[in-house]
């Protein structure tokens, strides 16, 4: 029986929960998040998305041609997302030319290291990273402004559909993967869950 994305979610429910349920998100829903904590997340997430875009490009570079449509659409969406991040930062007078927090550095280093793994591992990781935000921003329920705009970016129905297609793409790749590669995909899923949890927490730990 080949590994599937749903199986990963079923096998590691607690780890996935810590990746997608966090006080940061609940405080965005209620409006209680401190603007400075939110800004820390915003700047660091921009820096993350820059590196995630590079990961998407490497994924395209190893993908079978059948997967090009979805990955090219994903890259086009990332173009819009990077512009949007710059808009959100400039509204808040935030400097995006900032140093990465150690947590962001670790996550970006991990994404870079995935280049050395087989496509099945990379595509599963790509799905998990997008699903974390899709579920994380949706789960608290309707958020107060200005955070509703952020919740909607990753929680909207089109993004949910995109993540489902990424899941099918990953499942397809996993289907023909060896046991060792499936194991590697499973370890990657768990690593991403921990990195996502740490990324939420970073907003509270950053200095000033
Ligand atoms: C930390 N994980 C993190 N940031 C994001 N923007 C996403 C996932 C979704 O792209």
PDB file of C-alpha atoms and ligand atoms in Angstrom:
ATOM      1  CA  UNK A   1       0.000   0.000   0.000  1.00  0.00           C
ATOM      2  CA  UNK A   2       1.606   3.286  -1.073  1.00  0.00           C
ATOM      3  CA  UNK A   3       1.779   6.180   1.361  1.00  0.00           C
ATOM      4  CA  UNK A   4      -0.749   8.983   0.858  1.00  0.00           C
ATOM      5  CA  UNK A   5      -1.013  12.532   2.174  1.00  0.00           C
ATOM      6  CA  UNK A   6      -4.198  11.670   4.085  1.00  0.00           C
ATOM      7  CA  UNK A   7      -2.345   8.840   5.739  1.00  0.00           C
ATOM      8  CA  UNK A   8       0.360  11.247   6.897  1.00  0.00           C
ATOM      9  CA  UNK A   9      -2.312  13.452   8.488  1.00  0.00           C
ATOM     10  CA  UNK A  10      -3.956  10.449  10.150  1.00  0.00           C
ATOM     11  CA  UNK A  11      -0.684   9.030  11.442  1.00  0.00           C
ATOM     12  CA  UNK A  12       0.630  12.264  12.989  1.00  0.00           C
ATOM     13  CA  UNK A  13      -2.445  14.162  14.203  1.00  0.00           C
ATOM     14  CA  UNK A  14      -0.822  15.779  17.240  1.00  0.00           C
ATOM     15  CA  UNK A  15       2.212  17.004  15.342  1.00  0.00           C
ATOM     16  CA  UNK A  16      -0.025  18.416  12.644  1.00  0.00           C
ATOM     17  CA  UNK A  17      -2.201  20.100  15.221  1.00  0.00           C
ATOM     18  CA  UNK A  18       0.739  21.961  16.732  1.00  0.00           C
ATOM     19  CA  UNK A  19       1.632  23.119  13.198  1.00  0.00           C
ATOM     20  CA  UNK A  20      -1.815  24.556  12.487  1.00  0.00           C
ATOM     21  CA  UNK A  21      -3.318  25.585  15.837  1.00  0.00           C
ATOM     22  CA  UNK A  22      -1.468  28.308  17.721  1.00  0.00           C
ATOM     23  CA  UNK A  23      -2.263  31.278  20.012  1.00  0.00           C
ATOM     24  CA  UNK A  24      -0.873  33.560  17.283  1.00  0.00           C
ATOM     25  CA  UNK A  25      -3.744  32.602  14.976  1.00  0.00           C
ATOM     26  CA  UNK A  26      -6.376  32.805  17.702  1.00  0.00           C
ATOM     27  CA  UNK A  27      -5.126  36.264  18.642  1.00  0.00           C
ATOM     28  CA  UNK A  28      -5.384  37.325  15.014  1.00  0.00           C
ATOM     29  CA  UNK A  29      -8.985  36.160  15.043  1.00  0.00           C
ATOM     30  CA  UNK A  30      -9.820  38.172  18.181  1.00  0.00           C
ATOM     31  CA  UNK A  31      -7.631  41.156  17.308  1.00  0.00           C
ATOM     32  CA  UNK A  32      -5.585  40.729  20.483  1.00  0.00           C
ATOM     33  CA  UNK A  33      -2.309  40.064  18.702  1.00  0.00           C
ATOM     34  CA  UNK A  34       0.195  42.863  19.392  1.00  0.00           C
ATOM     35  CA  UNK A  35       0.877  44.760  16.153  1.00  0.00           C
ATOM     36  CA  UNK A  36       4.608  44.342  16.751  1.00  0.00           C
ATOM     37  CA  UNK A  37       4.254  40.570  17.018  1.00  0.00           C
ATOM     38  CA  UNK A  38       2.203  40.557  13.858  1.00  0.00           C
ATOM     39  CA  UNK A  39       4.821  42.665  12.089  1.00  0.00           C
ATOM     40  CA  UNK A  40       7.552  40.243  13.135  1.00  0.00           C
ATOM     41  CA  UNK A  41       5.591  37.421  11.551  1.00  0.00           C
ATOM     42  CA  UNK A  42       4.849  39.495   8.423  1.00  0.00           C
ATOM     43  CA  UNK A  43       8.469  40.397   7.711  1.00  0.00           C
ATOM     44  CA  UNK A  44       9.749  36.900   8.454  1.00  0.00           C
ATOM     45  CA  UNK A  45       7.016  35.286   6.363  1.00  0.00           C
ATOM     46  CA  UNK A  46       7.959  37.494   3.414  1.00  0.00           C
ATOM     47  CA  UNK A  47      11.562  36.299   3.770  1.00  0.00           C
ATOM     48  CA  UNK A  48      10.213  32.737   3.999  1.00  0.00           C
ATOM     49  CA  UNK A  49       8.091  33.097   0.846  1.00  0.00           C
ATOM     50  CA  UNK A  50      11.108  34.338  -1.132  1.00  0.00           C
ATOM     51  CA  UNK A  51      12.852  31.042  -0.318  1.00  0.00           C
ATOM     52  CA  UNK A  52       9.648  29.051  -0.797  1.00  0.00           C
ATOM     53  CA  UNK A  53       9.470  30.505  -4.323  1.00  0.00           C
ATOM     54  CA  UNK A  54      12.958  29.151  -4.981  1.00  0.00           C
ATOM     55  CA  UNK A  55      11.771  25.774  -3.672  1.00  0.00           C
ATOM     56  CA  UNK A  56       8.806  25.923  -6.089  1.00  0.00           C
ATOM     57  CA  UNK A  57      11.222  26.616  -8.949  1.00  0.00           C
ATOM     58  CA  UNK A  58      13.370  23.616  -7.989  1.00  0.00           C
ATOM     59  CA  UNK A  59      10.231  21.497  -7.755  1.00  0.00           C
ATOM     60  CA  UNK A  60       9.286  22.529 -11.295  1.00  0.00           C
ATOM     61  CA  UNK A  61      12.812  21.692 -12.423  1.00  0.00           C
ATOM     62  CA  UNK A  62      12.410  18.048 -11.305  1.00  0.00           C
ATOM     63  CA  UNK A  63       8.681  17.618 -12.006  1.00  0.00           C
ATOM     64  CA  UNK A  64       7.217  15.340 -14.672  1.00  0.00           C
ATOM     65  CA  UNK A  65       5.677  17.417 -17.465  1.00  0.00           C
ATOM     66  CA  UNK A  66       2.127  16.402 -16.371  1.00  0.00           C
ATOM     67  CA  UNK A  67       2.677  18.456 -13.218  1.00  0.00           C
ATOM     68  CA  UNK A  68       3.808  21.638 -15.007  1.00  0.00           C
ATOM     69  CA  UNK A  69       0.338  23.243 -15.226  1.00  0.00           C
ATOM     70  CA  UNK A  70      -0.245  23.169 -11.495  1.00  0.00           C
ATOM     71  CA  UNK A  71       3.288  24.200 -10.569  1.00  0.00           C
ATOM     72  CA  UNK A  72       3.355  27.064 -13.069  1.00  0.00           C
ATOM     73  CA  UNK A  73       0.025  28.297 -11.679  1.00  0.00           C
ATOM     74  CA  UNK A  74       1.573  28.034  -8.216  1.00  0.00           C
ATOM     75  CA  UNK A  75       4.577  30.089  -9.279  1.00  0.00           C
ATOM     76  CA  UNK A  76       2.309  32.739 -10.823  1.00  0.00           C
ATOM     77  CA  UNK A  77       0.370  32.899  -7.537  1.00  0.00           C
ATOM     78  CA  UNK A  78       3.644  33.341  -5.670  1.00  0.00           C
ATOM     79  CA  UNK A  79       4.476  36.300  -7.888  1.00  0.00           C
ATOM     80  CA  UNK A  80       1.227  37.973  -6.794  1.00  0.00           C
ATOM     81  CA  UNK A  81       1.845  36.961  -3.201  1.00  0.00           C
ATOM     82  CA  UNK A  82       5.301  38.552  -3.073  1.00  0.00           C
ATOM     83  CA  UNK A  83       3.872  41.823  -4.416  1.00  0.00           C
ATOM     84  CA  UNK A  84       1.069  41.630  -1.863  1.00  0.00           C
ATOM     85  CA  UNK A  85       3.564  41.100   0.964  1.00  0.00           C
ATOM     86  CA  UNK A  86       5.472  44.211  -0.137  1.00  0.00           C
ATOM     87  CA  UNK A  87       2.204  46.192  -0.108  1.00  0.00           C
ATOM     88  CA  UNK A  88       1.286  44.948   3.369  1.00  0.00           C
ATOM     89  CA  UNK A  89       4.766  45.776   4.656  1.00  0.00           C
ATOM     90  CA  UNK A  90       4.781  49.265   3.177  1.00  0.00           C
ATOM     91  CA  UNK A  91       1.334  50.038   4.659  1.00  0.00           C
ATOM     92  CA  UNK A  92       2.955  49.298   8.017  1.00  0.00           C
ATOM     93  CA  UNK A  93       6.259  51.024   7.215  1.00  0.00           C
ATOM     94  CA  UNK A  94       8.134  47.771   7.708  1.00  0.00           C
ATOM     95  CA  UNK A  95      11.597  47.186   6.346  1.00  0.00           C
ATOM     96  CA  UNK A  96      11.705  43.912   4.413  1.00  0.00           C
ATOM     97  CA  UNK A  97      15.450  44.145   4.043  1.00  0.00           C
ATOM     98  CA  UNK A  98      15.718  42.545   7.473  1.00  0.00           C
ATOM     99  CA  UNK A  99      17.768  39.721   8.944  1.00  0.00           C
ATOM    100  CA  UNK A 100      16.186  36.319   9.167  1.00  0.00           C
ATOM    101  CA  UNK A 101      15.269  35.117  12.639  1.00  0.00           C
ATOM    102  CA  UNK A 102      17.040  31.809  13.483  1.00  0.00           C
ATOM    103  CA  UNK A 103      13.717  29.957  13.132  1.00  0.00           C
ATOM    104  CA  UNK A 104      13.205  31.378   9.640  1.00  0.00           C
ATOM    105  CA  UNK A 105      16.814  30.571   8.769  1.00  0.00           C
ATOM    106  CA  UNK A 106      16.325  26.978   9.878  1.00  0.00           C
ATOM    107  CA  UNK A 107      13.137  26.577   7.840  1.00  0.00           C
ATOM    108  CA  UNK A 108      14.688  28.140   4.727  1.00  0.00           C
ATOM    109  CA  UNK A 109      17.769  25.941   5.105  1.00  0.00           C
ATOM    110  CA  UNK A 110      15.529  22.914   5.335  1.00  0.00           C
ATOM    111  CA  UNK A 111      13.677  23.901   2.148  1.00  0.00           C
ATOM    112  CA  UNK A 112      17.008  24.320   0.351  1.00  0.00           C
ATOM    113  CA  UNK A 113      18.126  20.877   1.534  1.00  0.00           C
ATOM    114  CA  UNK A 114      15.054  19.294  -0.058  1.00  0.00           C
ATOM    115  CA  UNK A 115      16.664  19.920  -3.454  1.00  0.00           C
ATOM    116  CA  UNK A 116      18.746  16.801  -2.784  1.00  0.00           C
ATOM    117  CA  UNK A 117      15.673  14.616  -2.250  1.00  0.00           C
ATOM    118  CA  UNK A 118      13.584  12.758  -4.859  1.00  0.00           C
ATOM    119  CA  UNK A 119      10.601  14.501  -6.447  1.00  0.00           C
ATOM    120  CA  UNK A 120       8.122  12.487  -4.347  1.00  0.00           C
ATOM    121  CA  UNK A 121       9.634  13.938  -1.168  1.00  0.00           C
ATOM    122  CA  UNK A 122       9.764  17.492  -2.549  1.00  0.00           C
ATOM    123  CA  UNK A 123       6.192  17.466  -3.779  1.00  0.00           C
ATOM    124  CA  UNK A 124       4.897  16.035  -0.490  1.00  0.00           C
ATOM    125  CA  UNK A 125       6.794  18.727   1.414  1.00  0.00           C
ATOM    126  CA  UNK A 126       5.398  21.413  -0.897  1.00  0.00           C
ATOM    127  CA  UNK A 127       1.853  20.210  -0.250  1.00  0.00           C
ATOM    128  CA  UNK A 128       2.413  20.095   3.535  1.00  0.00           C
ATOM    129  CA  UNK A 129       3.765  23.658   3.631  1.00  0.00           C
ATOM    130  CA  UNK A 130       0.743  25.024   1.744  1.00  0.00           C
ATOM    131  CA  UNK A 131      -1.726  22.924   3.729  1.00  0.00           C
ATOM    132  CA  UNK A 132      -0.302  24.236   7.013  1.00  0.00           C
ATOM    133  CA  UNK A 133      -1.317  27.795   6.090  1.00  0.00           C
ATOM    134  CA  UNK A 134      -4.557  26.756   4.404  1.00  0.00           C
ATOM    135  CA  UNK A 135      -5.757  24.993   7.554  1.00  0.00           C
ATOM    136  CA  UNK A 136      -4.026  27.231  10.063  1.00  0.00           C
ATOM    137  CA  UNK A 137      -5.601  30.469   8.841  1.00  0.00           C
ATOM    138  CA  UNK A 138      -9.025  28.837   8.406  1.00  0.00           C
ATOM    139  CA  UNK A 139      -9.401  26.989  11.658  1.00  0.00           C
ATOM    140  CA  UNK A 140      -9.911  29.864  14.099  1.00  0.00           C
ATOM    141  CA  UNK A 141     -12.967  31.096  12.146  1.00  0.00           C
ATOM    142  CA  UNK A 142     -13.745  34.627  10.921  1.00  0.00           C
ATOM    143  CA  UNK A 143     -10.964  37.043  11.854  1.00  0.00           C
ATOM    144  CA  UNK A 144     -11.333  40.730  12.690  1.00  0.00           C
ATOM    145  CA  UNK A 145      -9.805  43.339  10.355  1.00  0.00           C
ATOM    146  CA  UNK A 146      -7.053  43.788   9.371  1.00  0.00           C
ATOM    147  CA  UNK A 147      -6.272  40.116   9.936  1.00  0.00           C
ATOM    148  CA  UNK A 148      -9.246  38.875   7.908  1.00  0.00           C
ATOM    149  CA  UNK A 149      -7.325  39.776   4.764  1.00  0.00           C
ATOM    150  CA  UNK A 150      -4.508  37.449   5.823  1.00  0.00           C
ATOM    151  CA  UNK A 151      -6.895  34.650   6.788  1.00  0.00           C
ATOM    152  CA  UNK A 152      -8.574  34.987   3.417  1.00  0.00           C
ATOM    153  CA  UNK A 153      -5.307  34.843   1.457  1.00  0.00           C
ATOM    154  CA  UNK A 154      -4.598  31.296   2.614  1.00  0.00           C
ATOM    155  CA  UNK A 155      -8.073  30.200   3.655  1.00  0.00           C
ATOM    156  CA  UNK A 156     -10.065  31.102   0.535  1.00  0.00           C
ATOM    157  CA  UNK A 157     -11.816  28.342  -1.459  1.00  0.00           C
ATOM    158  CA  UNK A 158      -9.530  28.675  -4.509  1.00  0.00           C
ATOM    159  CA  UNK A 159      -6.471  28.201  -2.360  1.00  0.00           C
ATOM    160  CA  UNK A 160      -8.144  25.208  -0.713  1.00  0.00           C
ATOM    161  CA  UNK A 161      -8.727  23.706  -4.190  1.00  0.00           C
ATOM    162  CA  UNK A 162      -5.102  24.374  -5.130  1.00  0.00           C
ATOM    163  CA  UNK A 163      -3.916  22.530  -2.016  1.00  0.00           C
ATOM    164  CA  UNK A 164      -6.169  19.564  -2.919  1.00  0.00           C
ATOM    165  CA  UNK A 165      -4.540  19.410  -6.354  1.00  0.00           C
ATOM    166  CA  UNK A 166      -1.117  19.525  -4.718  1.00  0.00           C
ATOM    167  CA  UNK A 167      -2.231  16.587  -2.589  1.00  0.00           C
ATOM    168  CA  UNK A 168      -3.181  14.569  -5.699  1.00  0.00           C
ATOM    169  CA  UNK A 169       0.157  15.453  -7.267  1.00  0.00           C
ATOM    170  CA  UNK A 170       2.011  14.258  -4.161  1.00  0.00           C
ATOM    171  CA  UNK A 171      -0.095  11.095  -3.900  1.00  0.00           C
ATOM    172  CA  UNK A 172       0.712  10.282  -7.544  1.00  0.00           C
ATOM    173  CA  UNK A 173       4.427  10.651  -6.939  1.00  0.00           C
ATOM    174  CA  UNK A 174       4.277   8.633  -3.708  1.00  0.00           C
ATOM    175  CA  UNK A 175       2.442   5.822  -5.457  1.00  0.00           C
ATOM    176  CA  UNK A 176       5.503   4.777  -7.424  1.00  0.00           C
ATOM    177  CA  UNK A 177       8.043   5.658  -4.719  1.00  0.00           C
ATOM    178  CA  UNK A 178      10.146   3.051  -2.932  1.00  0.00           C
ATOM    179  CA  UNK A 179       9.612   2.332   0.753  1.00  0.00           C
ATOM    180  CA  UNK A 180      12.749   4.294   1.570  1.00  0.00           C
ATOM    181  CA  UNK A 181      11.489   7.347  -0.322  1.00  0.00           C
ATOM    182  CA  UNK A 182       8.066   7.070   1.325  1.00  0.00           C
ATOM    183  CA  UNK A 183       9.832   7.005   4.668  1.00  0.00           C
ATOM    184  CA  UNK A 184      11.774  10.108   3.691  1.00  0.00           C
ATOM    185  CA  UNK A 185       8.511  11.853   2.735  1.00  0.00           C
ATOM    186  CA  UNK A 186       7.041  10.931   6.084  1.00  0.00           C
ATOM    187  CA  UNK A 187      10.052  12.339   7.949  1.00  0.00           C
ATOM    188  CA  UNK A 188       9.816  15.504   5.879  1.00  0.00           C
ATOM    189  CA  UNK A 189       6.146  15.909   6.798  1.00  0.00           C
ATOM    190  CA  UNK A 190       6.995  15.677  10.498  1.00  0.00           C
ATOM    191  CA  UNK A 191       9.899  18.074  10.187  1.00  0.00           C
ATOM    192  CA  UNK A 192       7.648  20.602   8.462  1.00  0.00           C
ATOM    193  CA  UNK A 193       5.055  20.247  11.220  1.00  0.00           C
ATOM    194  CA  UNK A 194       7.703  21.162  13.802  1.00  0.00           C
ATOM    195  CA  UNK A 195       9.071  24.053  11.723  1.00  0.00           C
ATOM    196  CA  UNK A 196       5.543  25.460  11.255  1.00  0.00           C
ATOM    197  CA  UNK A 197       4.910  25.356  15.008  1.00  0.00           C
ATOM    198  CA  UNK A 198       8.216  27.139  15.657  1.00  0.00           C
ATOM    199  CA  UNK A 199       7.402  29.739  13.003  1.00  0.00           C
ATOM    200  CA  UNK A 200       4.197  30.798  14.797  1.00  0.00           C
ATOM    201  CA  UNK A 201       6.049  30.901  18.087  1.00  0.00           C
ATOM    202  CA  UNK A 202       8.758  33.118  16.571  1.00  0.00           C
ATOM    203  CA  UNK A 203       6.405  36.105  16.605  1.00  0.00           C
ATOM    204  CA  UNK A 204       6.547  36.044  20.401  1.00  0.00           C
ATOM    205  CA  UNK A 205      10.228  35.326  20.820  1.00  0.00           C
ATOM    206  CA  UNK A 206      11.730  37.938  18.499  1.00  0.00           C
ATOM    207  CA  UNK A 207      13.569  40.734  20.234  1.00  0.00           C
ATOM    208  CA  UNK A 208      11.970  44.189  20.215  1.00  0.00           C
TER     209      UNK A 208
HETATM  210  C1  LIG B   1       5.857  29.592   7.437  1.00  0.00           C
HETATM  211  N1  LIG B   1       4.459  28.268   5.939  1.00  0.00           N
HETATM  212  C2  LIG B   1       4.966  29.466   6.247  1.00  0.00           C
HETATM  213  N2  LIG B   1       4.676  30.551   5.529  1.00  0.00           N
HETATM  214  C3  LIG B   1       3.881  30.453   4.448  1.00  0.00           C
HETATM  215  N3  LIG B   1       3.605  31.579   3.725  1.00  0.00           N
HETATM  216  C4  LIG B   1       3.323  29.210   4.097  1.00  0.00           C
HETATM  217  C5  LIG B   1       3.654  28.128   4.886  1.00  0.00           C
HETATM  218  C6  LIG B   1       2.378  29.028   2.939  1.00  0.00           C
HETATM  219  O1  LIG B   1       2.914  29.419   1.769  1.00  0.00           O
END
